[in-house]
PDB file of C-alpha atoms and ligand atoms in Angstrom:
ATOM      1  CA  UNK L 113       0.000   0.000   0.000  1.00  0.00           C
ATOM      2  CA  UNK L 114       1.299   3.603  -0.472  1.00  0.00           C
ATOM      3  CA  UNK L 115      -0.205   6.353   2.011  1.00  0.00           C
ATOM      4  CA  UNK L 116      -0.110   9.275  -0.196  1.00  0.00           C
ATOM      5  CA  UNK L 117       0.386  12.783   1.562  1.00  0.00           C
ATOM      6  CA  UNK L 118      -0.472  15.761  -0.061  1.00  0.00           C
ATOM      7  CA  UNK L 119       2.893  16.914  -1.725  1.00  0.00           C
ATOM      8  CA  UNK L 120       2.810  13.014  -3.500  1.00  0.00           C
ATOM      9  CA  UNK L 121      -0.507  12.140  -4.872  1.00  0.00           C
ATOM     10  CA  UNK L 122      -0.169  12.667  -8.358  1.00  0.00           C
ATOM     11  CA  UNK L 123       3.310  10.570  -8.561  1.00  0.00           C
ATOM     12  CA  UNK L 124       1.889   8.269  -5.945  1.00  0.00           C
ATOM     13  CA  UNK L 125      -1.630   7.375  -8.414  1.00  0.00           C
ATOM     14  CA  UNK L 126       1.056   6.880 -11.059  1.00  0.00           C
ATOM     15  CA  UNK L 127       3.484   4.512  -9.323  1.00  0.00           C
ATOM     16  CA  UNK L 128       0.483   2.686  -7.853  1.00  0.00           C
ATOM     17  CA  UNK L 129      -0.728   2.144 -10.998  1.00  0.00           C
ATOM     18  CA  UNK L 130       2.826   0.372 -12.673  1.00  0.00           C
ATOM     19  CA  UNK L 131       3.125  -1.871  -9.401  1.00  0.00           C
ATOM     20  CA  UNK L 132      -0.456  -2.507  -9.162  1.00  0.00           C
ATOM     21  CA  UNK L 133      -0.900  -0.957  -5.610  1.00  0.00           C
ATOM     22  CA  UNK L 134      -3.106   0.149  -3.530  1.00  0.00           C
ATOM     23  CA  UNK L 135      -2.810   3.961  -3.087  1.00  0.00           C
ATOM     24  CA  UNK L 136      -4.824   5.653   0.237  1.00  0.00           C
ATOM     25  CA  UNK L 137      -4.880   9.650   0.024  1.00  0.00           C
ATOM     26  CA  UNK L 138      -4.123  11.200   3.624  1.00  0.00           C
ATOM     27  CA  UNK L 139      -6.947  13.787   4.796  1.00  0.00           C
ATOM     28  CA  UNK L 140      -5.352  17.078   5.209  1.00  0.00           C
ATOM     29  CA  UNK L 141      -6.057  20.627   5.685  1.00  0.00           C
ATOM     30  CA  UNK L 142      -4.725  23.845   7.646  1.00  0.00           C
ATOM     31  CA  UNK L 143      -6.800  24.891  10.816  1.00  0.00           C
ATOM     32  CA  UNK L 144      -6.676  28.676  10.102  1.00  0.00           C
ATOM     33  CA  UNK L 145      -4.181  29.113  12.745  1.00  0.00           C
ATOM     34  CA  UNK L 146      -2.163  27.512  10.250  1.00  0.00           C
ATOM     35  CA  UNK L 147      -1.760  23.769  11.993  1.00  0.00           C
ATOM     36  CA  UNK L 148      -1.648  21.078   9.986  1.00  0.00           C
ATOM     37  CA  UNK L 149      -4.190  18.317  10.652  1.00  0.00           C
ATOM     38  CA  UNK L 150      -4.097  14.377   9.407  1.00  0.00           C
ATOM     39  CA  UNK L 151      -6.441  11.837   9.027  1.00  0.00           C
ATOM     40  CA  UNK L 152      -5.892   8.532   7.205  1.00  0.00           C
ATOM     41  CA  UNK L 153      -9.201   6.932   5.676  1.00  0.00           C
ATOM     42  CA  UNK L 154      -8.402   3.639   6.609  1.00  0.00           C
ATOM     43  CA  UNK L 155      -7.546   2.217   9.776  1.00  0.00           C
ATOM     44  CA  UNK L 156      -6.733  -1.405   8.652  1.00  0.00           C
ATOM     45  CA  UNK L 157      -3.488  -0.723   7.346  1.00  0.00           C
ATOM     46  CA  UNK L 158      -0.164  -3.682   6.584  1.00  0.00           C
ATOM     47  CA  UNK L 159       2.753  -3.956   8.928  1.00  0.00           C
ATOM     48  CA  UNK L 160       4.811  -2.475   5.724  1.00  0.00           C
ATOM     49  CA  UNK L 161       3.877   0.284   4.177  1.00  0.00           C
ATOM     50  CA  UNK L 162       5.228   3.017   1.352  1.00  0.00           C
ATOM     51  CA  UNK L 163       4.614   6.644   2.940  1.00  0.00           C
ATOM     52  CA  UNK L 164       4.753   9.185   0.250  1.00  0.00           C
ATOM     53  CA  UNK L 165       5.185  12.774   0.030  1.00  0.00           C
ATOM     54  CA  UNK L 166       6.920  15.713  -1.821  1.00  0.00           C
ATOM     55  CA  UNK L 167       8.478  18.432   0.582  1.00  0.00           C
ATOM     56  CA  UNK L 168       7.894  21.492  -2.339  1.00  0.00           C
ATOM     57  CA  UNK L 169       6.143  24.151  -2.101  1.00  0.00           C
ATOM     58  CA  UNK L 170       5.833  24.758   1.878  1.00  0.00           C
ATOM     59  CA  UNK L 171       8.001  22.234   2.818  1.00  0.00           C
ATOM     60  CA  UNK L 172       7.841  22.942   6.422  1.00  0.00           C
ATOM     61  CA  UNK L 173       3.956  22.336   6.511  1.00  0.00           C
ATOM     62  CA  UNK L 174       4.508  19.067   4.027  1.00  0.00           C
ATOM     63  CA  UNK L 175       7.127  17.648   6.823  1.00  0.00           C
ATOM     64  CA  UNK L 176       4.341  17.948   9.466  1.00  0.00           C
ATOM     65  CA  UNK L 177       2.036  16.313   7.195  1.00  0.00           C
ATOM     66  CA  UNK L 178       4.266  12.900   6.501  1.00  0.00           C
ATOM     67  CA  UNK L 179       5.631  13.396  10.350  1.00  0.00           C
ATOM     68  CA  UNK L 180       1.511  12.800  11.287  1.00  0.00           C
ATOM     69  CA  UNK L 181       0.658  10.537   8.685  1.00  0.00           C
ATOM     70  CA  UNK L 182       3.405   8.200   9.953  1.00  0.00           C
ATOM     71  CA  UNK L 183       2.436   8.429  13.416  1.00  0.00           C
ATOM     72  CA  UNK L 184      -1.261   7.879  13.008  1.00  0.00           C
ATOM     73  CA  UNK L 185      -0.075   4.617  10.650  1.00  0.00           C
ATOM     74  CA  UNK L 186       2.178   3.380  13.294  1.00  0.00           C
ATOM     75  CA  UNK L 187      -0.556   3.524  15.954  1.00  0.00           C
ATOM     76  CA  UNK L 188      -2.618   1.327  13.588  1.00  0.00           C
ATOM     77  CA  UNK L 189      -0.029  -1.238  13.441  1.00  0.00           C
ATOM     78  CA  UNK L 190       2.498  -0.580  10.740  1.00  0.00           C
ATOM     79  CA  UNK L 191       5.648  -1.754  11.687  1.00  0.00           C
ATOM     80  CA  UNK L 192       8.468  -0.719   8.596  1.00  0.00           C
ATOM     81  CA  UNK L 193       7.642   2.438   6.414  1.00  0.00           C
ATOM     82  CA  UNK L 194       9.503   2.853   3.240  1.00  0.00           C
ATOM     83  CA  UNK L 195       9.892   6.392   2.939  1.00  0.00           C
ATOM     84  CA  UNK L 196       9.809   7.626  -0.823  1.00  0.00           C
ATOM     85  CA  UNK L 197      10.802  11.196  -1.446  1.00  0.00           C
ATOM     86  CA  UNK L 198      10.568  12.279  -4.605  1.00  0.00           C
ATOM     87  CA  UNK L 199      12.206  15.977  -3.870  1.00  0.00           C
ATOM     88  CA  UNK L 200      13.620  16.311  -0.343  1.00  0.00           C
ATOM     89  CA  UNK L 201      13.988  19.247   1.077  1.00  0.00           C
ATOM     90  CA  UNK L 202      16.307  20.322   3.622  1.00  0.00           C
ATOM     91  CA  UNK L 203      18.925  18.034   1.652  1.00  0.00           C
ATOM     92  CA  UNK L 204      21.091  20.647   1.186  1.00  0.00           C
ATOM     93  CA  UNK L 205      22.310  21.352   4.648  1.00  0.00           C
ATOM     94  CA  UNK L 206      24.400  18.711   5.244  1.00  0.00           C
ATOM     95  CA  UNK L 207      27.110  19.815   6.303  1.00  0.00           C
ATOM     96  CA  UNK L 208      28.153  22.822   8.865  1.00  0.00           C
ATOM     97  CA  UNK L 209      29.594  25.704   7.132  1.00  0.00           C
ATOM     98  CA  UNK L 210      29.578  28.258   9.937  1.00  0.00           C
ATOM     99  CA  UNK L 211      30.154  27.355  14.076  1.00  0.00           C
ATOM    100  CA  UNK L 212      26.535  26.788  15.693  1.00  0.00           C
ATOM    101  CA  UNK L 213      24.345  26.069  12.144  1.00  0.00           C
ATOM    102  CA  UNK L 214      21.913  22.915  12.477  1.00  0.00           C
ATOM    103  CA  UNK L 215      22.638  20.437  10.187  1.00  0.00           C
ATOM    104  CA  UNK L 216      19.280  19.916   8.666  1.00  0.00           C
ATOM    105  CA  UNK L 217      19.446  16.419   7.300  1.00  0.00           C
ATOM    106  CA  UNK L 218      20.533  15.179  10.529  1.00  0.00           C
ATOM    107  CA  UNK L 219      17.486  16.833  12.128  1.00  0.00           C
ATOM    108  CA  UNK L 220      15.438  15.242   9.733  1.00  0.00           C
ATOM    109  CA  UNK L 221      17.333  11.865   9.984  1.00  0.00           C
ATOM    110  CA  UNK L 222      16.440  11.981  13.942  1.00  0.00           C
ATOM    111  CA  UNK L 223      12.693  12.417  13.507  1.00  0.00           C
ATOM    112  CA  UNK L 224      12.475   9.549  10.523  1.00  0.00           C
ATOM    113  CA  UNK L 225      13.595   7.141  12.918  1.00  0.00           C
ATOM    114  CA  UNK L 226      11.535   8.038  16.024  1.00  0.00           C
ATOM    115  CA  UNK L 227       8.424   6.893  13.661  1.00  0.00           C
ATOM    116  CA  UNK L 228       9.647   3.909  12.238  1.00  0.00           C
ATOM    117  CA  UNK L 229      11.007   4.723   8.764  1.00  0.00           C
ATOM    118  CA  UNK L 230      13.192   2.365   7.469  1.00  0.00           C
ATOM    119  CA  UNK L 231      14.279   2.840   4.083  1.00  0.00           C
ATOM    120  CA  UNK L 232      14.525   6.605   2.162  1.00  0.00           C
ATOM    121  CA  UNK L 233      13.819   6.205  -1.346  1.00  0.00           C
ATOM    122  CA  UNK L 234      14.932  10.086  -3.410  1.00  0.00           C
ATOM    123  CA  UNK L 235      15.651  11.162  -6.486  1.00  0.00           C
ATOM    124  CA  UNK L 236      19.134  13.118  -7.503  1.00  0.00           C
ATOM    125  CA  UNK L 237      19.125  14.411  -3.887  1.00  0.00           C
ATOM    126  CA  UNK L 238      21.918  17.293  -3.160  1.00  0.00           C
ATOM    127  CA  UNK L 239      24.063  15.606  -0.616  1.00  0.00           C
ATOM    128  CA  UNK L 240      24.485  11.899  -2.561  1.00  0.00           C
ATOM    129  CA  UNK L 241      25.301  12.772  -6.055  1.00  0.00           C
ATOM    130  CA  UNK L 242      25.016   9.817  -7.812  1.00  0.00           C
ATOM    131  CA  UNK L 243      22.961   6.562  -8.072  1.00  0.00           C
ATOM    132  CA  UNK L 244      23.015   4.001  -5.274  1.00  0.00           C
ATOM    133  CA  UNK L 245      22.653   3.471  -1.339  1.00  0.00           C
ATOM    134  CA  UNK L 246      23.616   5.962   0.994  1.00  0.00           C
ATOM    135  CA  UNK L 247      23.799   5.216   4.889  1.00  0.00           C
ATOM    136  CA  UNK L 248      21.036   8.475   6.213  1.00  0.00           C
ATOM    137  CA  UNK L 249      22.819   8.987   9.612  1.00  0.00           C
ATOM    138  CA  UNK L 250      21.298   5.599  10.653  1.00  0.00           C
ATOM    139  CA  UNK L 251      18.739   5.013   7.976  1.00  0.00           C
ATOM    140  CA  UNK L 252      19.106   2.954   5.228  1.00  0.00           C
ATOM    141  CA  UNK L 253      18.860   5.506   1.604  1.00  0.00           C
ATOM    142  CA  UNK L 254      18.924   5.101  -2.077  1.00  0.00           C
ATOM    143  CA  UNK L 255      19.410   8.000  -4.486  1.00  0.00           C
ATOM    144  CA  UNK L 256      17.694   7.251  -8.145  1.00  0.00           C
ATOM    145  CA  UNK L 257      19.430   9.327 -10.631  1.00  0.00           C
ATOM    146  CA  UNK L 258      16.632  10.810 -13.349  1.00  0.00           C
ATOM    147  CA  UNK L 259      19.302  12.394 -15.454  1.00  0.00           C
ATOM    148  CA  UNK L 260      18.830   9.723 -18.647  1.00  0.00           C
ATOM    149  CA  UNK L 261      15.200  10.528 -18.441  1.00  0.00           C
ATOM    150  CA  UNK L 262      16.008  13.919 -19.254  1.00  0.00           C
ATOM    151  CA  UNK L 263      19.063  12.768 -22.081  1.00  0.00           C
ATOM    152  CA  UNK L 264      16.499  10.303 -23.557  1.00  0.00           C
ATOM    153  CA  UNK L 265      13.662  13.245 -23.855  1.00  0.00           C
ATOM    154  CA  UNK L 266      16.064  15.622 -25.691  1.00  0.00           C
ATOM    155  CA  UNK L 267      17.038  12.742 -27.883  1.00  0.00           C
ATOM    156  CA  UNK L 268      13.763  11.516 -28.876  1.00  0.00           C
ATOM    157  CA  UNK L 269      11.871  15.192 -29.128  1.00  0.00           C
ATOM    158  CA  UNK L 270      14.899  17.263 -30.808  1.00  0.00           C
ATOM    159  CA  UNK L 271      18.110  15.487 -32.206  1.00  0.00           C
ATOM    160  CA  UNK L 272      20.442  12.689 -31.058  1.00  0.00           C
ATOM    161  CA  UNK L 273      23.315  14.669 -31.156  1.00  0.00           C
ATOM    162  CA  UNK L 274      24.014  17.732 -28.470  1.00  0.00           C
ATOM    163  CA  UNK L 275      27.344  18.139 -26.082  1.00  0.00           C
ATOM    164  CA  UNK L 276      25.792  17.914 -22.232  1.00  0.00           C
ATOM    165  CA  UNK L 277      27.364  20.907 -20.477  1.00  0.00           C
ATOM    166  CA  UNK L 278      27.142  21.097 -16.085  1.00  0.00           C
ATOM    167  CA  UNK L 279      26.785  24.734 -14.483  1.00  0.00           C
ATOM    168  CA  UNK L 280      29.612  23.010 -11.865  1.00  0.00           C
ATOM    169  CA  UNK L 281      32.200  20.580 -11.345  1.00  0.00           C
ATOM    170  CA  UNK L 282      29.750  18.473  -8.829  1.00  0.00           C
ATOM    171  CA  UNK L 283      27.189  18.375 -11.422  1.00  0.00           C
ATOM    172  CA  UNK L 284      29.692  16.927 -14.114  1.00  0.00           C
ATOM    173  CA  UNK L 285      30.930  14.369 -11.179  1.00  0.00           C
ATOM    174  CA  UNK L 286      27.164  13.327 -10.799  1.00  0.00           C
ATOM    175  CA  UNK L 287      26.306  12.934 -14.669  1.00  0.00           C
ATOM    176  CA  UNK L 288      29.735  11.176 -15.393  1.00  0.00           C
ATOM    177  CA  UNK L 289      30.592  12.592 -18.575  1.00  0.00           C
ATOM    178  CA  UNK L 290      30.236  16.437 -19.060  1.00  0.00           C
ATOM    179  CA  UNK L 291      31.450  19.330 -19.967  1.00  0.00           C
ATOM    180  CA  UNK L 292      31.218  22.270 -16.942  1.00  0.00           C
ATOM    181  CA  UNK L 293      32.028  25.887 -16.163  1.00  0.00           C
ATOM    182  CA  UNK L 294      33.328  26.783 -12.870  1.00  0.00           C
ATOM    183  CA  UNK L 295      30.561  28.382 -10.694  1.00  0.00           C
ATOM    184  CA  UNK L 296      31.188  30.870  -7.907  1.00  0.00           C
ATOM    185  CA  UNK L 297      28.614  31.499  -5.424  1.00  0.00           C
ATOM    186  CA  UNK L 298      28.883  35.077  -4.360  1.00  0.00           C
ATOM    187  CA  UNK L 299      25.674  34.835  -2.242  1.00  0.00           C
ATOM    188  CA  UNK L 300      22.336  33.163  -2.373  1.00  0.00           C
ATOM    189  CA  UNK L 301      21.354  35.241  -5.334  1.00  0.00           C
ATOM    190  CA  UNK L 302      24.548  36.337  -7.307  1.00  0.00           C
ATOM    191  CA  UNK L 303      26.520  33.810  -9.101  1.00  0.00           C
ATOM    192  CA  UNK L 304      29.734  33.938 -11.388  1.00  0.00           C
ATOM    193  CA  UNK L 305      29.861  31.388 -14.414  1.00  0.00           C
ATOM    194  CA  UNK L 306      33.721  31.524 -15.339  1.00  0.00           C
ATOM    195  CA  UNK L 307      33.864  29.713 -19.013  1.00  0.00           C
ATOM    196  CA  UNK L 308      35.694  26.659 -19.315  1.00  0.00           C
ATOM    197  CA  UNK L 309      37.949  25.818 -22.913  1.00  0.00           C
ATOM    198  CA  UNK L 310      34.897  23.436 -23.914  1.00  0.00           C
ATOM    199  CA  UNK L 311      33.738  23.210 -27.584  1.00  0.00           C
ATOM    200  CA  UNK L 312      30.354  23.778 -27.800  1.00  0.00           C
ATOM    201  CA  UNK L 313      30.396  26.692 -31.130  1.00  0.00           C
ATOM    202  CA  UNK L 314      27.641  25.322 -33.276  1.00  0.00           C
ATOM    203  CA  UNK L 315      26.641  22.796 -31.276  1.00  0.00           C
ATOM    204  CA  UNK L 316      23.315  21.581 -29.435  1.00  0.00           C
ATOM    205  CA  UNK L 317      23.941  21.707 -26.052  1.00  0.00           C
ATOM    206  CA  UNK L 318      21.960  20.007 -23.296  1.00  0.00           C
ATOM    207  CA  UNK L 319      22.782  22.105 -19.799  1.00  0.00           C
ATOM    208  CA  UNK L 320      21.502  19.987 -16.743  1.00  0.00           C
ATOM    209  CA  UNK L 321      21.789  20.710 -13.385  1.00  0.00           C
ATOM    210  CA  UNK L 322      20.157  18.521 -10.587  1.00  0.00           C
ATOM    211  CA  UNK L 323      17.495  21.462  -9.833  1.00  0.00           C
ATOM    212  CA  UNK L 324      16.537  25.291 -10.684  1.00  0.00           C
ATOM    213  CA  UNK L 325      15.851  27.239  -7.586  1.00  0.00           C
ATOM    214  CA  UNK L 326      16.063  30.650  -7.977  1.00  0.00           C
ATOM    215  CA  UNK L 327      17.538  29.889 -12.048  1.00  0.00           C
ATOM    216  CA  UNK L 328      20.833  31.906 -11.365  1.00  0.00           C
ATOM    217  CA  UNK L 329      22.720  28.956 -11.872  1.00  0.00           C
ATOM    218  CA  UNK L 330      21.165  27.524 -15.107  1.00  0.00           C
ATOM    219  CA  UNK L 331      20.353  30.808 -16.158  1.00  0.00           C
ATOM    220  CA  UNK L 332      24.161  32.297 -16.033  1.00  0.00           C
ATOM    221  CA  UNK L 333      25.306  28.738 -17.479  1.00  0.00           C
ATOM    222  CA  UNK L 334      22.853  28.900 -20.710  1.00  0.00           C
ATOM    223  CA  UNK L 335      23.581  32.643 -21.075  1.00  0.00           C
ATOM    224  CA  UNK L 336      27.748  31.717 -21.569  1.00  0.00           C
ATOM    225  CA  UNK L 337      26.842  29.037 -23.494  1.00  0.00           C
ATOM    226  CA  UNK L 338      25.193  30.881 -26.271  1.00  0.00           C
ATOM    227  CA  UNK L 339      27.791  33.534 -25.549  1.00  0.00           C
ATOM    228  CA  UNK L 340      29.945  30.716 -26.862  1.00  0.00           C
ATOM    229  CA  UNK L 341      28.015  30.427 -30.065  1.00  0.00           C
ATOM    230  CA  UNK L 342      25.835  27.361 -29.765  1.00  0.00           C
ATOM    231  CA  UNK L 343      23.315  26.294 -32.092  1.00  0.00           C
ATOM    232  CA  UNK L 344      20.079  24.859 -30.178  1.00  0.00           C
ATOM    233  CA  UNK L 345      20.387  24.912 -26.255  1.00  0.00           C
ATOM    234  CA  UNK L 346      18.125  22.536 -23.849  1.00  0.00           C
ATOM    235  CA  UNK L 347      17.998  23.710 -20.006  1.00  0.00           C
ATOM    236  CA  UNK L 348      17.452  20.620 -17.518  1.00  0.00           C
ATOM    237  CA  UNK L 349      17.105  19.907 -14.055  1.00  0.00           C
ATOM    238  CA  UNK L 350      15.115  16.972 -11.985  1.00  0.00           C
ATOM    239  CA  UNK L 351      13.630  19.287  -9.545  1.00  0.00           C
ATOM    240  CA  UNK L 352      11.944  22.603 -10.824  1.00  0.00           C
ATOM    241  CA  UNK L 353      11.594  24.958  -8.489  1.00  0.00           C
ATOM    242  CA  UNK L 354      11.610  27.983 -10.645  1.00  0.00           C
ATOM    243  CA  UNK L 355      11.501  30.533  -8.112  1.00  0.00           C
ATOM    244  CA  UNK L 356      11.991  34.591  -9.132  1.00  0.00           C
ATOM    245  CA  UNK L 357      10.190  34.240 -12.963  1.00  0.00           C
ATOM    246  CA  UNK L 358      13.019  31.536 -13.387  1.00  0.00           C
ATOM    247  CA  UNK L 359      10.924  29.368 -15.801  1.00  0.00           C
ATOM    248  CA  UNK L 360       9.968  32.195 -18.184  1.00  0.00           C
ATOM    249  CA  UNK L 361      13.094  33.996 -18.169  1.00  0.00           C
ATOM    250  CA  UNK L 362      14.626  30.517 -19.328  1.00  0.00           C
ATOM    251  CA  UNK L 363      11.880  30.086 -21.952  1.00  0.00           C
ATOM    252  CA  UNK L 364      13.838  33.305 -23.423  1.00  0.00           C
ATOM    253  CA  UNK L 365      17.393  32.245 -23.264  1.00  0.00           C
ATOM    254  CA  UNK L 366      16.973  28.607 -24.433  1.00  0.00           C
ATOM    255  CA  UNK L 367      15.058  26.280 -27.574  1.00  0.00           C
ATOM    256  CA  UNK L 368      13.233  24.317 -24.701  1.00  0.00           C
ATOM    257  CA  UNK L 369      12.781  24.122 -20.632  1.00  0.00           C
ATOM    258  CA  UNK L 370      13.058  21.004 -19.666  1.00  0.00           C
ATOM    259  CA  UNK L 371      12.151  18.713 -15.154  1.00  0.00           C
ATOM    260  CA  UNK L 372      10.615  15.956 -14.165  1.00  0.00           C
ATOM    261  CA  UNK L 373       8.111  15.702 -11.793  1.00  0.00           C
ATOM    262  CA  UNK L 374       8.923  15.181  -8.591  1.00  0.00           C
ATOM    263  CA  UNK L 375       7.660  18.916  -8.652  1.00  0.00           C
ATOM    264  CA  UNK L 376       5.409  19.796 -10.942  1.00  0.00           C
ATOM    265  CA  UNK L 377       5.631  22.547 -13.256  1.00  0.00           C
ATOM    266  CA  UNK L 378       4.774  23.798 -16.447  1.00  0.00           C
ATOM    267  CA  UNK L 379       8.467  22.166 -17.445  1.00  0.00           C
ATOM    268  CA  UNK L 380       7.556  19.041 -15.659  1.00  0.00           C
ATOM    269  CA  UNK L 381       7.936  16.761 -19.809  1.00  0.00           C
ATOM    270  CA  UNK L 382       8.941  13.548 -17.576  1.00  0.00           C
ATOM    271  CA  UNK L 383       7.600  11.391 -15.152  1.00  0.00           C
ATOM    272  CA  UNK L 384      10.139   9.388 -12.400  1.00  0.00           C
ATOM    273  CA  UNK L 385       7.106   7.093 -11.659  1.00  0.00           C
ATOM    274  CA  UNK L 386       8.896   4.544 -13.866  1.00  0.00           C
ATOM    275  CA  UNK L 387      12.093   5.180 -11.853  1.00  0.00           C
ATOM    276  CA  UNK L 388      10.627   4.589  -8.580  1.00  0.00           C
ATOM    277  CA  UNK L 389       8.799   1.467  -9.982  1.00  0.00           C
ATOM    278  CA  UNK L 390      11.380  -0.118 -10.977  1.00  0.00           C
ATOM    279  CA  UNK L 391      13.408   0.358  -8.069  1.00  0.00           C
ATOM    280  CA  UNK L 392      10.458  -1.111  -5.946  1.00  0.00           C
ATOM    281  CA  UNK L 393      10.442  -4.150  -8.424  1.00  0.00           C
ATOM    282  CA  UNK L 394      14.031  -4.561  -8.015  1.00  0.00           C
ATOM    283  CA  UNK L 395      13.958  -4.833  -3.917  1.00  0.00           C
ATOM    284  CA  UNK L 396      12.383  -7.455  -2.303  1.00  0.00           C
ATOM    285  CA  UNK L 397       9.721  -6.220   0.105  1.00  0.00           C
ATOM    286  CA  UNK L 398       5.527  -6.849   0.904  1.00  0.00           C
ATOM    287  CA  UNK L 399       4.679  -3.415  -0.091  1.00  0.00           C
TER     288      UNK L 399
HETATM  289  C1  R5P E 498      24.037  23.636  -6.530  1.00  0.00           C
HETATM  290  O1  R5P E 498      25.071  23.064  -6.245  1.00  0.00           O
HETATM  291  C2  R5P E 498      22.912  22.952  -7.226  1.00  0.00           C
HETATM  292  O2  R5P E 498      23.351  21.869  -7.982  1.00  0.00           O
HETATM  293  C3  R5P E 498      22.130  23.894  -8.112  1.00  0.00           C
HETATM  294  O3  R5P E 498      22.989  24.362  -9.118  1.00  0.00           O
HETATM  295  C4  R5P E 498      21.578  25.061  -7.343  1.00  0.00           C
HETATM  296  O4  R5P E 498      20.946  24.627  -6.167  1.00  0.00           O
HETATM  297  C5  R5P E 498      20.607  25.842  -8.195  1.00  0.00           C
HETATM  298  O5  R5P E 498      20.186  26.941  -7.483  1.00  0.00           O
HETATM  299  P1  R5P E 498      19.743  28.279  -8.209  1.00  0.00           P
HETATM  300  O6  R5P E 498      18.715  27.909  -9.247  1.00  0.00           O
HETATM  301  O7  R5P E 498      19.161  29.130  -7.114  1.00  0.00           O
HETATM  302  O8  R5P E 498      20.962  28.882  -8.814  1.00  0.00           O
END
């Protein structure tokens, strides 16, 4: 069974419906004071069960959500919840920068375990860049990488043959083979795309980046290369935030705009479901 919160019930409907499961829709609203309240439909629920939810937009309020849903399951007798996040938020603190910051994942990591989640399932999350199992302080992870999906759409919608450019060197580590700029952070909002020697004049170029937030990154990174002089440019990313206008601002720059949709957008062209089916096909579990 997958309990489907909020955040997940699109991608939940659709992953049900390739592993032929049953899919129950948590009962959730805001009180006006702005306090999340759960219900879950059914009270005759497995030992294992999937929990699913999507921490974008209003993450904070989504993490209460899944946090309730999993304790309301729990007191109804489920025993081992595989967690499936398709974005996950907070990924991106995982490390402490400055003296005295929370380390967010850890946080989170803490709170997972308290209610009996045993396995993480994410997509291209921040802090494990590639495909594979991760240990999550304690819990047991696995990262699904959803960059082919994205190759395979450019290929089969616009031409076979494009160079596939990073905005940074951790992006190129996580696709493999790329080309990449070097990116400087000057703060949250201002970046600096420094071009690399990498031959891209006349080219199609596919630029993919593991998400757009804000779009500085993918935005300064499509600009240089049609600075460059490419021919037809792509913009990627799995997760598509597109804060700031960041979407249509692309939609100027570049041929096409391109996520998935483990948030949906207007970009959101292709579906993980098949991803996160296939993962649960390939693990042995009663689910
Ligand atoms: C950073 O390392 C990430 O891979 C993304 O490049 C970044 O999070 C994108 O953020 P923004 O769209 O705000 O530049």
């Amino acid at each position: 069974m997958i309990v489907a919160c909020s955040g997940a019930n699109e991608l939940a409907k659709k992953v049900a419906k390739l592993k032929n499961l049953e899919v129950m829709e948590v009962e959730s609203y805001k009180f006006p004071d702005g306090e999340v309240y759960v219900r879950l439909p059914k009270q005759e629920l497995p030992e294992d069960v999937i929990v699913m939810q999507n921490f974008y937009p209003n993450q904070n309020d989504k993490l209460v959500e899944f946090i309730l849903a999993c304790d309301s399951a729990c007191d109804y007798g489920v025993k081992r919840i595989k967690a499936i996040f398709p974005y996950f938020a907070y990924a991106r603190q995982d490390k402490r920068f400055k003296e005295g910051e929370a380390i967010s994942i850890k946080a989170i990591a803490k709170i997972l375990k308290e209610f009996n989640v045993k396995e993480i399932i994410t997509i291209d999350v921040h802090f494990h860049r590639k495909e594979g199992e991760f240990d999550f302080f304690g819990v047991k992870g696995y990262n699904i990488a959803a960059t082919d999906l994205l190759i395979d759409y450019v290929k089969r919608n616009y031409c076979k043959d494009f160079v596939t450019v990073a905005p940074d060197i951790g992006q190129a580590k996580a696709l493999g083979k790329a080309e990449y700029f070097e990116k400087e952070r000057i703060s949250g909002d201002e970046i600096i795309m420094k071009k690399r020697d990498i031959d891209v004049e006349g080219k199609n170029v596919l630029v993919i980046d593991d998400m757009i937030s804000t779009g500085g990154t993918m935005i300064e990174a499509c600009k240089l290369v049609k600075k460059i002089g490419a021919k037809k440019i792509f913009a990627a990313c799995t997760h598509g935030l597109f804060l700031r206008n960041s979407y249509e601002k692309l939609k100027e720059i570049v041929d096409d705009v391109i996520a998935t949709d483990t948030i949906q957008s207007e970009a959101s062209k292709v579906s993980v479901a098949s991803l996160i089916a296939k993962y649960l096909c390939n693990t042995n579990n009663d689910l």
